[in-house]
Amino acid sequence: MNRACALILAAGDGRRMKSRRPKALCEVLFKPMLTWVTDSCQAAGIQHIGAVIAPEAEEVARALPRNCHIAIQAEKLGTGHAVMMAVDFLQEHRDKSVLVLYGDAPFVDRDTICSAYEEHCKRENDLTVVAARLEDPTGYGRIVRDENGGLLAITEQRDADEETQLIQEVNSGIYWFRVGFLLEALGKLGTNNAQGEYYLTDTVSIAVAQGRRAGVYRAESPDVILGANTRSDLARLNEIARRRVLQQHLTAGVSIPFPDTVVICPDTQIQPDTVVLPGCILRGCRIAGDCVIGPYSVLTDCQIAEGARVEQSTCESSVIGSGARLGPYARLRPGSQIGPGAKIGNFVEIKNSAIGQGTSVAHLSYLGDSDVGREVNVGCGVVTANYDGREKFRTQIGDRAFIGCNTNFIAPVCAGQGSVIAAGTTVTEDVPDDALAIGRAPQVVKPGWAERSGKYKR
Ligand code: UD1
Ligand code: CA
């Protein structure tokens, strides 16, 4: 693909989405549609990418890969006009072929791009249109062929007579052009059509009139054509993408017994024999085999080792060791490492902390900025006071320490290996290995006091 570049048309606004954001940034499986498209271009090995965006669309520019050439289209005068705005980019690559495609049609994939390119090169075409066959072609440009099947023209819905409207083969909006031909054809586009726009599709009849080679590549899946103009369209694309990803995991040996409410993003890897239960959203994760994930867990950018169990929990940018158990209702904030076989129970929050092998933090605790050793028992309601209002400090707890319920650690502080902290202690000073720390007011008992006071009598 070193003789190829790509040009993405992304000047559309989000008006029909009722959004302030540009359309190409609307997300499918939590990834902007535009990024689906640039990822596919890059996966196909295309290094030079240009994009046509609307003025003041900095957000769109930021979503593009680095080194992307950016052209601005101030007035939306049609797809042909959009390409004209990128003439500088095309001049720069005039000895190459260019893939033209849209920023709001996310399902164009590497294989379609590469196979269409092969066809384009093999036939020495000036122009190769990627087409699809649709049961209902309404709204799309129709592929008009001659009696021998040769490509003649693309006719837009609004310019098509009744007979042409019956054609079910449609233009996907994805094309390979020889750049030299495209530059020449752009100069010949007019606006004599139902919408008064410069149609990129007119390059086909221009090629045919000049006796040049124009061909069709039929996409394997009609999905490559799908784009989104409305929120309903987006929901539909999300559903298609979601089902497709689930199917891949099912085929690869992941159990998803009730798939209706499971969302797994394409950037997540899962090994066979792991079970994903309902209500999970998994993004950017690497999950080993024999795990049980869910129900109702949201895991983002996590690594989970074999045999771990994560139930009704929310975890971000964390590593979970083999056989560890999380939840129900645990929360791992970024930078947490849970050792093999450790247990993080209900209503426990861990942040930026390492929890050692076999350690148990079973209930109602907050451990932030902590290094906890192996086989430590952290009782109920233990809290690290890691923040003094200005800075964060660490708490260190040695192997096999026993931390009584309702202990507070005022960081920076350290509890040594094998130490015991009595329930209710506020630890302000380091505790040596194997020592007991107890820091609570001695209890006072006044016999008969309650009886005498009368106040608490039923
Ligand atoms: C276009 C094709 C049609 C094809 C269909 C596939 C033309 C004339 N028609 O129709 O044959 O079947 O796509 O979806 O090309 N855009 C700009 N600037 C503009 C106009 C469009 O950047 O001035 C971008 C839009 O953001 C969008 C894309 O180009 O991503 C398609 O534009 P749109 O106007 O929706 O084209 P269609 O009428 O759907
Ligand atoms: Ca469209």
Short mmCIF file of C-alpha atoms and ligand atoms in Angstrom, two decimals:
data_model
loop_
_atom_site.label_atom_id
_atom_site.label_comp_id
_atom_site.label_asym_id
_atom_site.label_seq_id
_atom_site.Cartn_x
_atom_site.Cartn_y
_atom_site.Cartn_z
CA MET A 1 0.00 0.00 0.00
CA ASN A 2 2.92 2.37 -0.39
CA ARG A 3 1.39 3.64 -3.64
CA ALA A 4 -1.86 4.48 -1.90
CA CYS A 5 -3.36 7.23 0.20
CA ALA A 6 -6.83 7.85 1.63
CA LEU A 7 -9.12 10.85 1.76
CA ILE A 8 -11.92 10.88 4.33
CA LEU A 9 -14.91 13.15 3.82
CA ALA A 10 -16.00 14.31 7.24
CA ALA A 11 -17.46 17.77 6.88
CA GLY A 12 -20.94 16.67 7.95
CA ASP A 13 -22.48 18.27 11.03
CA GLY A 14 -24.52 16.61 13.75
CA ARG A 15 -27.73 18.46 13.00
CA ARG A 16 -29.94 15.43 12.50
CA MET A 17 -28.29 13.81 15.52
CA LYS A 18 -29.51 16.87 17.48
CA SER A 19 -25.94 17.09 18.67
CA ARG A 20 -23.45 19.89 19.08
CA ARG A 21 -20.73 17.43 18.19
CA PRO A 22 -19.80 16.81 14.57
CA LYS A 23 -21.39 13.66 13.20
CA ALA A 24 -18.15 11.78 12.55
CA LEU A 25 -17.41 11.89 16.29
CA CYS A 26 -20.61 10.10 17.24
CA GLU A 27 -19.60 6.77 18.72
CA VAL A 28 -20.20 3.16 17.83
CA LEU A 29 -19.16 0.84 20.67
CA PHE A 30 -17.62 3.84 22.43
CA LYS A 31 -15.32 4.69 19.52
CA PRO A 32 -15.96 7.66 17.19
CA MET A 33 -17.13 6.55 13.75
CA LEU A 34 -14.23 8.52 12.27
CA THR A 35 -11.75 6.45 14.30
CA TRP A 36 -13.28 3.22 12.99
CA VAL A 37 -12.56 4.53 9.51
CA THR A 38 -8.99 5.73 10.18
CA ASP A 39 -8.23 2.47 12.03
CA SER A 40 -9.36 0.45 9.00
CA CYS A 41 -7.26 2.60 6.65
CA GLN A 42 -4.24 2.06 8.87
CA ALA A 43 -4.95 -1.65 9.25
CA ALA A 44 -4.95 -1.84 5.44
CA GLY A 45 -1.48 -0.30 5.49
CA ILE A 46 -2.37 3.15 4.16
CA GLN A 47 0.07 5.62 5.61
CA HIS A 48 -0.97 8.91 4.06
CA ILE A 49 -4.39 10.01 5.20
CA GLY A 50 -6.17 13.26 4.41
CA ALA A 51 -9.51 14.46 5.73
CA VAL A 52 -11.99 17.11 4.68
CA ILE A 53 -13.61 18.70 7.72
CA ALA A 54 -15.87 21.66 8.45
CA PRO A 55 -14.38 24.97 9.61
CA GLU A 56 -13.86 25.21 13.36
CA ALA A 57 -14.12 21.45 13.78
CA GLU A 58 -11.04 21.25 16.04
CA GLU A 59 -12.49 18.24 17.80
CA VAL A 60 -12.59 16.34 14.53
CA ALA A 61 -9.03 17.40 13.72
CA ARG A 62 -7.92 16.13 17.13
CA ALA A 63 -9.56 12.75 16.55
CA LEU A 64 -7.52 12.21 13.37
CA PRO A 65 -4.19 10.38 13.35
CA ARG A 66 -1.08 12.47 13.66
CA ASN A 67 0.39 13.67 10.34
CA CYS A 68 -3.07 13.61 8.80
CA HIS A 69 -3.51 16.24 6.11
CA ILE A 70 -6.50 18.44 6.93
CA ALA A 71 -8.55 20.31 4.33
CA ILE A 72 -11.43 22.61 5.20
CA GLN A 73 -14.75 22.71 3.40
CA ALA A 74 -16.49 25.95 4.32
CA GLU A 75 -19.66 25.39 2.32
CA LYS A 76 -21.23 21.99 1.88
CA LEU A 77 -21.70 21.86 -1.87
CA GLY A 78 -21.56 18.10 -2.30
CA THR A 79 -19.19 15.16 -2.18
CA GLY A 80 -17.36 16.27 -5.34
CA HIS A 81 -16.87 19.71 -3.85
CA ALA A 82 -15.54 18.18 -0.64
CA VAL A 83 -12.86 16.33 -2.62
CA MET A 84 -11.98 19.56 -4.49
CA MET A 85 -11.07 21.10 -1.12
CA ALA A 86 -8.29 18.51 -0.82
CA VAL A 87 -6.61 19.24 -4.15
CA ASP A 88 -3.32 20.12 -2.40
CA PHE A 89 -3.27 16.71 -0.74
CA LEU A 90 -4.07 15.01 -4.03
CA GLN A 91 -1.35 16.97 -5.87
CA GLU A 92 1.12 15.79 -3.28
CA HIS A 93 0.16 12.18 -4.05
CA ARG A 94 -0.55 12.56 -7.76
CA ASP A 95 1.37 9.44 -8.74
CA LYS A 96 -0.63 7.24 -6.35
CA SER A 97 -4.12 5.85 -5.97
CA VAL A 98 -6.49 7.37 -3.45
CA LEU A 99 -9.19 5.69 -1.43
CA VAL A 100 -12.09 8.12 -0.97
CA LEU A 101 -14.52 7.29 1.82
CA TYR A 102 -16.75 8.82 4.50
CA GLY A 103 -16.03 9.55 8.14
CA ASP A 104 -19.52 8.51 9.20
CA ALA A 105 -19.67 4.99 7.72
CA PRO A 106 -17.71 3.00 10.30
CA PHE A 107 -17.97 -0.55 8.95
CA VAL A 108 -15.56 -0.22 6.08
CA ASP A 109 -12.98 -2.86 6.92
CA ARG A 110 -9.42 -3.72 6.05
CA ASP A 111 -10.42 -6.61 3.76
CA THR A 112 -12.80 -4.51 1.69
CA ILE A 113 -10.17 -1.79 1.30
CA CYS A 114 -7.45 -4.27 0.32
CA SER A 115 -9.54 -6.46 -1.99
CA ALA A 116 -10.97 -3.43 -3.79
CA TYR A 117 -7.42 -2.09 -4.18
CA GLU A 118 -6.22 -5.38 -5.65
CA GLU A 119 -9.06 -5.31 -8.15
CA HIS A 120 -8.34 -1.65 -8.93
CA CYS A 121 -4.66 -2.41 -9.61
CA LYS A 122 -5.20 -5.70 -11.44
CA ARG A 123 -7.64 -4.13 -13.90
CA GLU A 124 -5.52 -0.99 -14.14
CA ASN A 125 -8.63 1.04 -13.43
CA ASP A 126 -8.79 4.80 -13.23
CA LEU A 127 -11.71 4.40 -10.90
CA THR A 128 -13.12 1.48 -8.90
CA VAL A 129 -16.41 1.90 -7.06
CA VAL A 130 -17.20 -0.27 -4.07
CA ALA A 131 -20.80 -1.35 -4.47
CA ALA A 132 -23.27 -3.37 -2.43
CA ARG A 133 -26.58 -5.03 -3.16
CA LEU A 134 -29.42 -3.95 -0.92
CA GLU A 135 -32.94 -5.33 -0.58
CA ASP A 136 -34.11 -1.76 -0.19
CA PRO A 137 -31.84 0.58 -2.15
CA THR A 138 -33.93 3.69 -1.46
CA GLY A 139 -31.85 6.82 -0.98
CA TYR A 140 -28.60 5.49 -2.41
CA GLY A 141 -26.92 6.21 -5.72
CA ARG A 142 -27.61 3.37 -8.19
CA ILE A 143 -24.94 1.52 -10.15
CA VAL A 144 -25.97 1.74 -13.82
CA ARG A 145 -24.39 -0.88 -16.09
CA ASP A 146 -24.50 -1.55 -19.83
CA GLU A 147 -25.78 -4.81 -21.35
CA ASN A 148 -22.34 -6.42 -20.89
CA GLY A 149 -22.23 -5.50 -17.23
CA GLY A 150 -19.78 -2.65 -17.77
CA LEU A 151 -20.11 0.34 -15.43
CA LEU A 152 -21.83 3.29 -17.11
CA ALA A 153 -22.79 5.74 -14.39
CA ILE A 154 -23.93 6.28 -10.83
CA THR A 155 -27.35 7.90 -10.66
CA GLU A 156 -28.55 9.47 -7.43
CA GLN A 157 -31.98 8.57 -6.10
CA ARG A 158 -33.32 12.03 -6.79
CA ASP A 159 -32.05 12.03 -10.37
CA ALA A 160 -33.18 8.48 -11.17
CA ASP A 161 -36.16 7.57 -13.35
CA GLU A 162 -38.49 4.76 -12.28
CA GLU A 163 -36.57 2.06 -14.09
CA THR A 164 -33.24 3.14 -12.55
CA GLN A 165 -34.83 3.23 -9.12
CA LEU A 166 -35.46 -0.52 -9.43
CA ILE A 167 -31.71 -1.19 -9.48
CA GLN A 168 -30.65 -2.78 -6.20
CA GLU A 169 -26.93 -2.39 -6.68
CA VAL A 170 -25.85 0.80 -4.94
CA ASN A 171 -22.82 3.00 -4.46
CA SER A 172 -21.23 2.56 -1.04
CA GLY A 173 -19.50 5.93 -1.24
CA ILE A 174 -16.14 4.16 -1.14
CA TYR A 175 -13.90 4.43 -4.19
CA TRP A 176 -10.37 3.89 -5.38
CA PHE A 177 -9.20 6.50 -7.89
CA ARG A 178 -5.99 6.94 -9.77
CA VAL A 179 -5.15 10.38 -8.41
CA GLY A 180 -4.14 11.76 -11.82
CA PHE A 181 -7.54 10.89 -13.23
CA LEU A 182 -9.42 12.22 -10.17
CA LEU A 183 -7.66 15.60 -10.37
CA GLU A 184 -8.62 15.89 -14.01
CA ALA A 185 -12.23 14.75 -13.45
CA LEU A 186 -12.77 17.18 -10.55
CA GLY A 187 -12.30 20.03 -13.02
CA LYS A 188 -15.17 18.69 -15.10
CA LEU A 189 -17.80 18.33 -12.36
CA GLY A 190 -20.89 20.50 -12.64
CA THR A 191 -23.98 21.08 -10.56
CA ASN A 192 -26.61 20.25 -13.15
CA ASN A 193 -28.61 17.80 -11.02
CA ALA A 194 -31.61 17.62 -8.71
CA GLN A 195 -29.66 18.81 -5.67
CA GLY A 196 -27.55 21.46 -7.42
CA GLU A 197 -24.41 19.87 -5.88
CA TYR A 198 -21.03 18.79 -7.16
CA TYR A 199 -21.45 15.02 -7.20
CA LEU A 200 -18.31 12.92 -6.83
CA THR A 201 -20.34 10.15 -8.47
CA ASP A 202 -20.25 12.04 -11.79
CA THR A 203 -16.59 11.03 -12.11
CA VAL A 204 -17.93 7.67 -13.35
CA SER A 205 -19.69 9.06 -16.43
CA ILE A 206 -16.68 11.33 -17.03
CA ALA A 207 -14.40 8.28 -17.06
CA VAL A 208 -16.76 6.37 -19.34
CA ALA A 209 -17.05 9.31 -21.76
CA GLN A 210 -13.25 9.45 -22.00
CA GLY A 211 -13.04 5.71 -22.63
CA ARG A 212 -11.14 5.16 -19.39
CA ARG A 213 -11.30 2.11 -17.18
CA ALA A 214 -13.98 2.29 -14.52
CA GLY A 215 -15.05 -0.80 -12.62
CA VAL A 216 -17.08 -2.07 -9.71
CA TYR A 217 -15.91 -4.03 -6.69
CA ARG A 218 -18.79 -5.75 -4.93
CA ALA A 219 -18.39 -5.64 -1.14
CA GLU A 220 -18.82 -8.96 0.61
CA SER A 221 -21.07 -7.51 3.27
CA PRO A 222 -23.62 -4.80 2.54
CA ASP A 223 -22.81 -3.43 6.03
CA VAL A 224 -19.81 -1.51 4.67
CA ILE A 225 -22.28 0.98 3.32
CA LEU A 226 -24.03 1.71 6.59
CA GLY A 227 -23.74 5.19 7.98
CA ALA A 228 -25.54 7.13 10.64
CA ASN A 229 -27.44 10.38 10.27
CA THR A 230 -29.69 10.09 13.31
CA ARG A 231 -29.48 8.71 16.83
CA SER A 232 -31.68 5.81 15.72
CA ASP A 233 -29.20 5.01 12.96
CA LEU A 234 -26.43 5.08 15.57
CA ALA A 235 -28.31 2.71 17.86
CA ARG A 236 -28.71 0.36 14.89
CA LEU A 237 -25.00 0.49 14.05
CA ASN A 238 -24.13 -0.15 17.69
CA GLU A 239 -26.39 -3.18 17.72
CA ILE A 240 -24.89 -4.57 14.51
CA ALA A 241 -21.35 -4.06 15.80
CA ARG A 242 -22.19 -5.47 19.22
CA ARG A 243 -23.71 -8.64 17.79
CA ARG A 244 -20.79 -9.11 15.44
CA VAL A 245 -18.23 -8.89 18.26
CA LEU A 246 -20.25 -11.26 20.48
CA GLN A 247 -20.46 -13.76 17.63
CA GLN A 248 -16.67 -13.70 17.25
CA HIS A 249 -16.21 -14.48 20.95
CA LEU A 250 -18.85 -17.21 20.91
CA THR A 251 -17.14 -18.82 17.95
CA ALA A 252 -13.78 -18.57 19.72
CA GLY A 253 -15.02 -20.44 22.80
CA VAL A 254 -16.17 -17.69 25.16
CA SER A 255 -19.46 -18.42 26.95
CA ILE A 256 -22.04 -15.67 26.76
CA PRO A 257 -25.18 -17.53 27.78
CA PHE A 258 -27.52 -14.51 27.77
CA PRO A 259 -26.02 -12.18 25.18
CA ASP A 260 -28.74 -9.56 24.95
CA THR A 261 -27.26 -7.08 27.42
CA VAL A 262 -23.55 -7.78 26.96
CA VAL A 263 -21.38 -5.17 25.27
CA ILE A 264 -17.83 -6.14 24.35
CA CYS A 265 -15.77 -3.64 22.38
CA PRO A 266 -13.58 -4.85 19.51
CA ASP A 267 -10.43 -3.93 21.47
CA THR A 268 -11.13 -6.56 24.15
CA GLN A 269 -9.55 -10.03 24.04
CA ILE A 270 -11.02 -12.99 25.91
CA GLN A 271 -9.65 -16.53 26.13
CA PRO A 272 -11.86 -19.62 25.82
CA ASP A 273 -13.94 -20.98 28.68
CA THR A 274 -14.45 -17.62 30.25
CA VAL A 275 -18.10 -16.85 30.98
CA VAL A 276 -19.53 -13.38 30.48
CA LEU A 277 -22.85 -12.94 32.26
CA PRO A 278 -25.53 -10.33 31.48
CA GLY A 279 -25.08 -6.60 31.95
CA CYS A 280 -21.36 -6.33 31.28
CA ILE A 281 -19.53 -3.62 29.36
CA LEU A 282 -15.97 -4.66 28.54
CA ARG A 283 -13.65 -2.16 26.89
CA GLY A 284 -9.95 -2.44 26.20
CA CYS A 285 -9.56 -5.55 28.39
CA ARG A 286 -7.41 -8.67 28.19
CA ILE A 287 -9.18 -11.49 29.95
CA ALA A 288 -7.67 -14.95 30.36
CA GLY A 289 -9.57 -18.24 30.31
CA ASP A 290 -11.82 -19.78 32.97
CA CYS A 291 -12.89 -16.43 34.40
CA VAL A 292 -16.44 -15.50 35.30
CA ILE A 293 -17.22 -11.90 34.50
CA GLY A 294 -20.49 -10.36 35.63
CA PRO A 295 -23.31 -10.15 35.97
CA TYR A 296 -23.27 -6.35 35.74
CA SER A 297 -19.61 -5.46 35.57
CA VAL A 298 -18.04 -2.54 33.77
CA LEU A 299 -14.38 -3.21 33.03
CA THR A 300 -12.25 -0.70 31.21
CA ASP A 301 -8.61 -1.26 30.24
CA CYS A 302 -8.12 -4.13 32.68
CA GLN A 303 -5.99 -7.26 32.56
CA ILE A 304 -7.55 -10.27 34.19
CA ALA A 305 -5.67 -13.51 34.78
CA GLU A 306 -7.00 -17.05 34.63
CA GLY A 307 -9.85 -18.15 36.82
CA ALA A 308 -10.68 -14.74 38.27
CA ARG A 309 -14.24 -13.88 39.25
CA VAL A 310 -15.58 -10.34 38.90
CA GLU A 311 -19.16 -9.88 40.02
CA GLN A 312 -21.15 -6.62 39.83
CA SER A 313 -18.04 -4.49 39.91
CA THR A 314 -16.55 -1.50 38.16
CA CYS A 315 -12.83 -1.62 37.38
CA GLU A 316 -10.59 0.70 35.43
CA SER A 317 -6.95 0.40 34.34
CA SER A 318 -6.21 -2.36 36.80
CA VAL A 319 -4.64 -5.81 36.88
CA ILE A 320 -6.43 -8.72 38.51
CA GLY A 321 -4.44 -11.85 39.37
CA SER A 322 -5.38 -15.45 38.73
CA GLY A 323 -8.16 -16.83 40.86
CA ALA A 324 -8.84 -13.48 42.51
CA ARG A 325 -12.41 -12.74 43.52
CA LEU A 326 -13.99 -9.33 43.22
CA GLY A 327 -17.34 -8.07 44.32
CA PRO A 328 -20.18 -8.02 44.42
CA TYR A 329 -19.99 -4.21 44.39
CA ALA A 330 -16.25 -3.68 44.32
CA ARG A 331 -14.59 -0.75 42.64
CA LEU A 332 -11.05 -0.70 41.33
CA ARG A 333 -9.84 2.71 40.32
CA PRO A 334 -6.83 3.16 38.01
CA GLY A 335 -3.50 1.70 39.00
CA SER A 336 -4.74 -1.14 41.16
CA GLN A 337 -3.10 -4.57 41.17
CA ILE A 338 -4.89 -7.40 42.83
CA GLY A 339 -2.69 -10.43 43.55
CA PRO A 340 -3.53 -14.02 42.72
CA GLY A 341 -6.24 -15.49 44.92
CA ALA A 342 -6.92 -12.19 46.68
CA LYS A 343 -10.45 -11.31 47.67
CA ILE A 344 -11.92 -7.85 47.29
CA GLY A 345 -15.42 -7.92 48.69
CA ASN A 346 -18.53 -5.81 48.75
CA PHE A 347 -18.34 -2.01 48.93
CA VAL A 348 -14.57 -1.98 48.78
CA GLU A 349 -12.79 0.72 46.82
CA ILE A 350 -9.15 0.29 45.83
CA LYS A 351 -7.16 3.04 44.15
CA ASN A 352 -3.58 3.03 42.88
CA SER A 353 -2.68 0.20 45.22
CA ALA A 354 -1.05 -3.21 45.12
CA ILE A 355 -2.84 -5.94 47.03
CA GLY A 356 -0.74 -9.07 47.59
CA GLN A 357 -1.44 -12.70 46.89
CA GLY A 358 -4.17 -14.27 49.01
CA THR A 359 -4.96 -11.04 50.85
CA SER A 360 -8.55 -10.43 51.84
CA VAL A 361 -10.28 -7.06 51.92
CA ALA A 362 -13.74 -8.39 52.39
CA HIS A 363 -16.05 -5.52 53.27
CA LEU A 364 -16.61 -1.77 53.31
CA SER A 365 -13.06 -0.49 52.98
CA TYR A 366 -11.11 2.15 51.13
CA LEU A 367 -7.47 1.51 50.29
CA GLY A 368 -5.83 4.30 48.31
CA ASP A 369 -2.14 4.62 47.43
CA SER A 370 -1.33 1.49 49.42
CA ASP A 371 1.07 -1.42 49.19
CA VAL A 372 -0.46 -4.38 50.92
CA GLY A 373 1.54 -7.61 51.25
CA ARG A 374 0.49 -11.26 51.00
CA GLU A 375 -2.11 -13.03 53.09
CA VAL A 376 -3.07 -9.89 54.91
CA ASN A 377 -6.48 -9.80 56.51
CA VAL A 378 -8.06 -6.39 56.22
CA GLY A 379 -11.11 -6.21 58.45
CA CYS A 380 -14.36 -4.45 57.77
CA GLY A 381 -14.36 -0.68 57.38
CA VAL A 382 -10.62 -0.07 57.11
CA VAL A 383 -9.73 3.29 55.63
CA THR A 384 -6.48 4.80 54.43
CA ALA A 385 -6.37 8.55 54.94
CA ASN A 386 -4.09 9.09 51.95
CA TYR A 387 -4.72 12.77 51.31
CA ASP A 388 -4.00 15.66 53.63
CA GLY A 389 -5.76 18.19 51.47
CA ARG A 390 -2.66 18.95 49.48
CA GLU A 391 -0.66 15.82 48.82
CA LYS A 392 -1.21 12.07 48.52
CA PHE A 393 0.78 9.68 50.74
CA ARG A 394 1.25 5.91 50.76
CA THR A 395 0.30 3.31 53.31
CA GLN A 396 2.39 0.14 53.61
CA ILE A 397 1.10 -3.06 55.14
CA GLY A 398 3.46 -6.05 55.46
CA ASP A 399 2.78 -9.73 54.71
CA ARG A 400 0.37 -11.59 57.03
CA ALA A 401 -0.56 -8.48 59.00
CA PHE A 402 -3.96 -8.53 60.64
CA ILE A 403 -5.83 -5.24 60.37
CA GLY A 404 -8.77 -5.02 62.75
CA CYS A 405 -12.11 -3.58 61.78
CA ASN A 406 -12.47 0.16 61.48
CA THR A 407 -8.74 0.87 61.46
CA ASN A 408 -7.67 4.22 60.00
CA PHE A 409 -4.21 4.60 58.52
CA ILE A 410 -3.02 8.20 58.50
CA ALA A 411 -0.52 8.07 55.64
CA PRO A 412 2.38 8.04 55.23
CA VAL A 413 2.48 5.14 57.62
CA CYS A 414 3.59 1.52 57.75
CA ALA A 415 2.29 -1.62 59.47
CA GLY A 416 5.04 -4.25 59.60
CA GLN A 417 4.91 -7.90 58.62
CA GLY A 418 2.83 -10.03 60.94
CA SER A 419 1.70 -7.00 62.93
CA VAL A 420 -1.74 -6.81 64.49
CA ILE A 421 -3.76 -3.63 64.55
CA ALA A 422 -6.56 -3.70 67.07
CA ALA A 423 -10.03 -2.82 65.85
CA GLY A 424 -10.81 0.87 65.96
CA THR A 425 -7.18 1.99 65.97
CA THR A 426 -6.08 5.12 64.19
CA VAL A 427 -2.56 4.32 63.06
CA THR A 428 -0.45 7.47 63.00
CA GLU A 429 2.98 5.94 63.63
CA ASP A 430 4.77 3.03 62.00
CA VAL A 431 4.08 -0.35 63.62
CA PRO A 432 7.10 -2.72 63.77
CA ASP A 433 6.96 -6.31 62.48
CA ASP A 434 5.02 -8.69 64.73
CA ALA A 435 3.90 -5.90 67.08
CA LEU A 436 0.42 -5.09 68.32
CA ALA A 437 -0.85 -1.55 67.89
CA ILE A 438 -3.89 -0.46 69.77
CA GLY A 439 -4.98 3.14 69.81
CA ARG A 440 -8.38 3.71 71.24
CA ALA A 441 -9.73 5.40 74.39
CA PRO A 442 -10.12 2.94 77.27
CA GLN A 443 -13.74 2.04 77.81
CA VAL A 444 -15.50 3.42 80.89
CA VAL A 445 -18.37 1.41 82.43
CA LYS A 446 -20.71 3.03 84.99
CA PRO A 447 -22.89 0.41 86.68
CA GLY A 448 -26.58 1.30 87.00
CA TRP A 449 -26.18 4.60 85.23
CA ALA A 450 -28.75 3.90 82.53
CA GLU A 451 -31.32 2.65 84.99
CA ARG A 452 -30.93 5.78 87.15
CA SER A 453 -31.07 8.31 84.35
CA GLY A 454 -34.61 7.28 83.39
CA LYS A 455 -34.10 8.90 80.04
CA TYR A 456 -33.51 5.67 78.15
CA LYS A 457 -36.33 3.70 79.76
CA ARG A 458 -39.08 2.16 77.67
C1 UD1 B 1 -23.61 9.64 -1.35
C2 UD1 B 1 -23.45 9.26 -2.82
C3 UD1 B 1 -24.38 8.08 -3.13
C4 UD1 B 1 -24.06 6.93 -2.20
C5 UD1 B 1 -24.16 7.36 -0.75
C6 UD1 B 1 -23.69 6.26 0.16
C7 UD1 B 1 -22.91 11.34 -3.98
C8 UD1 B 1 -23.41 12.42 -4.85
N1 UD1 B 1 -23.78 10.40 -3.63
O1 UD1 B 1 -24.92 10.11 -1.19
O2 UD1 B 1 -24.21 7.69 -4.48
O3 UD1 B 1 -24.98 5.86 -2.45
O4 UD1 B 1 -23.33 8.51 -0.53
O5 UD1 B 1 -23.85 6.65 1.47
O6 UD1 B 1 -21.76 11.31 -3.65
N2 UD1 B 1 -19.85 15.32 2.71
C9 UD1 B 1 -18.96 16.35 2.89
N3 UD1 B 1 -19.18 17.52 2.24
C10 UD1 B 1 -20.26 17.71 1.42
C11 UD1 B 1 -21.14 16.65 1.25
C12 UD1 B 1 -20.92 15.47 1.90
O7 UD1 B 1 -18.00 16.23 3.64
O8 UD1 B 1 -20.38 18.81 0.85
C13 UD1 B 1 -19.63 14.08 3.42
C14 UD1 B 1 -20.66 13.91 4.52
O9 UD1 B 1 -20.15 14.29 5.77
C15 UD1 B 1 -20.92 12.43 4.50
C16 UD1 B 1 -20.59 11.99 3.10
O10 UD1 B 1 -19.82 13.01 2.53
O11 UD1 B 1 -20.05 11.76 5.34
C17 UD1 B 1 -21.82 11.63 2.28
O12 UD1 B 1 -22.56 12.77 2.03
P1 UD1 B 1 -24.10 12.73 1.80
O13 UD1 B 1 -24.55 14.08 1.43
O14 UD1 B 1 -24.77 12.07 2.95
O15 UD1 B 1 -24.22 11.79 0.50
P2 UD1 B 1 -25.48 10.97 0.06
O16 UD1 B 1 -26.50 11.90 -0.42
O17 UD1 B 1 -25.88 10.03 1.12
CA CA B 2 -25.58 9.85 3.40
#
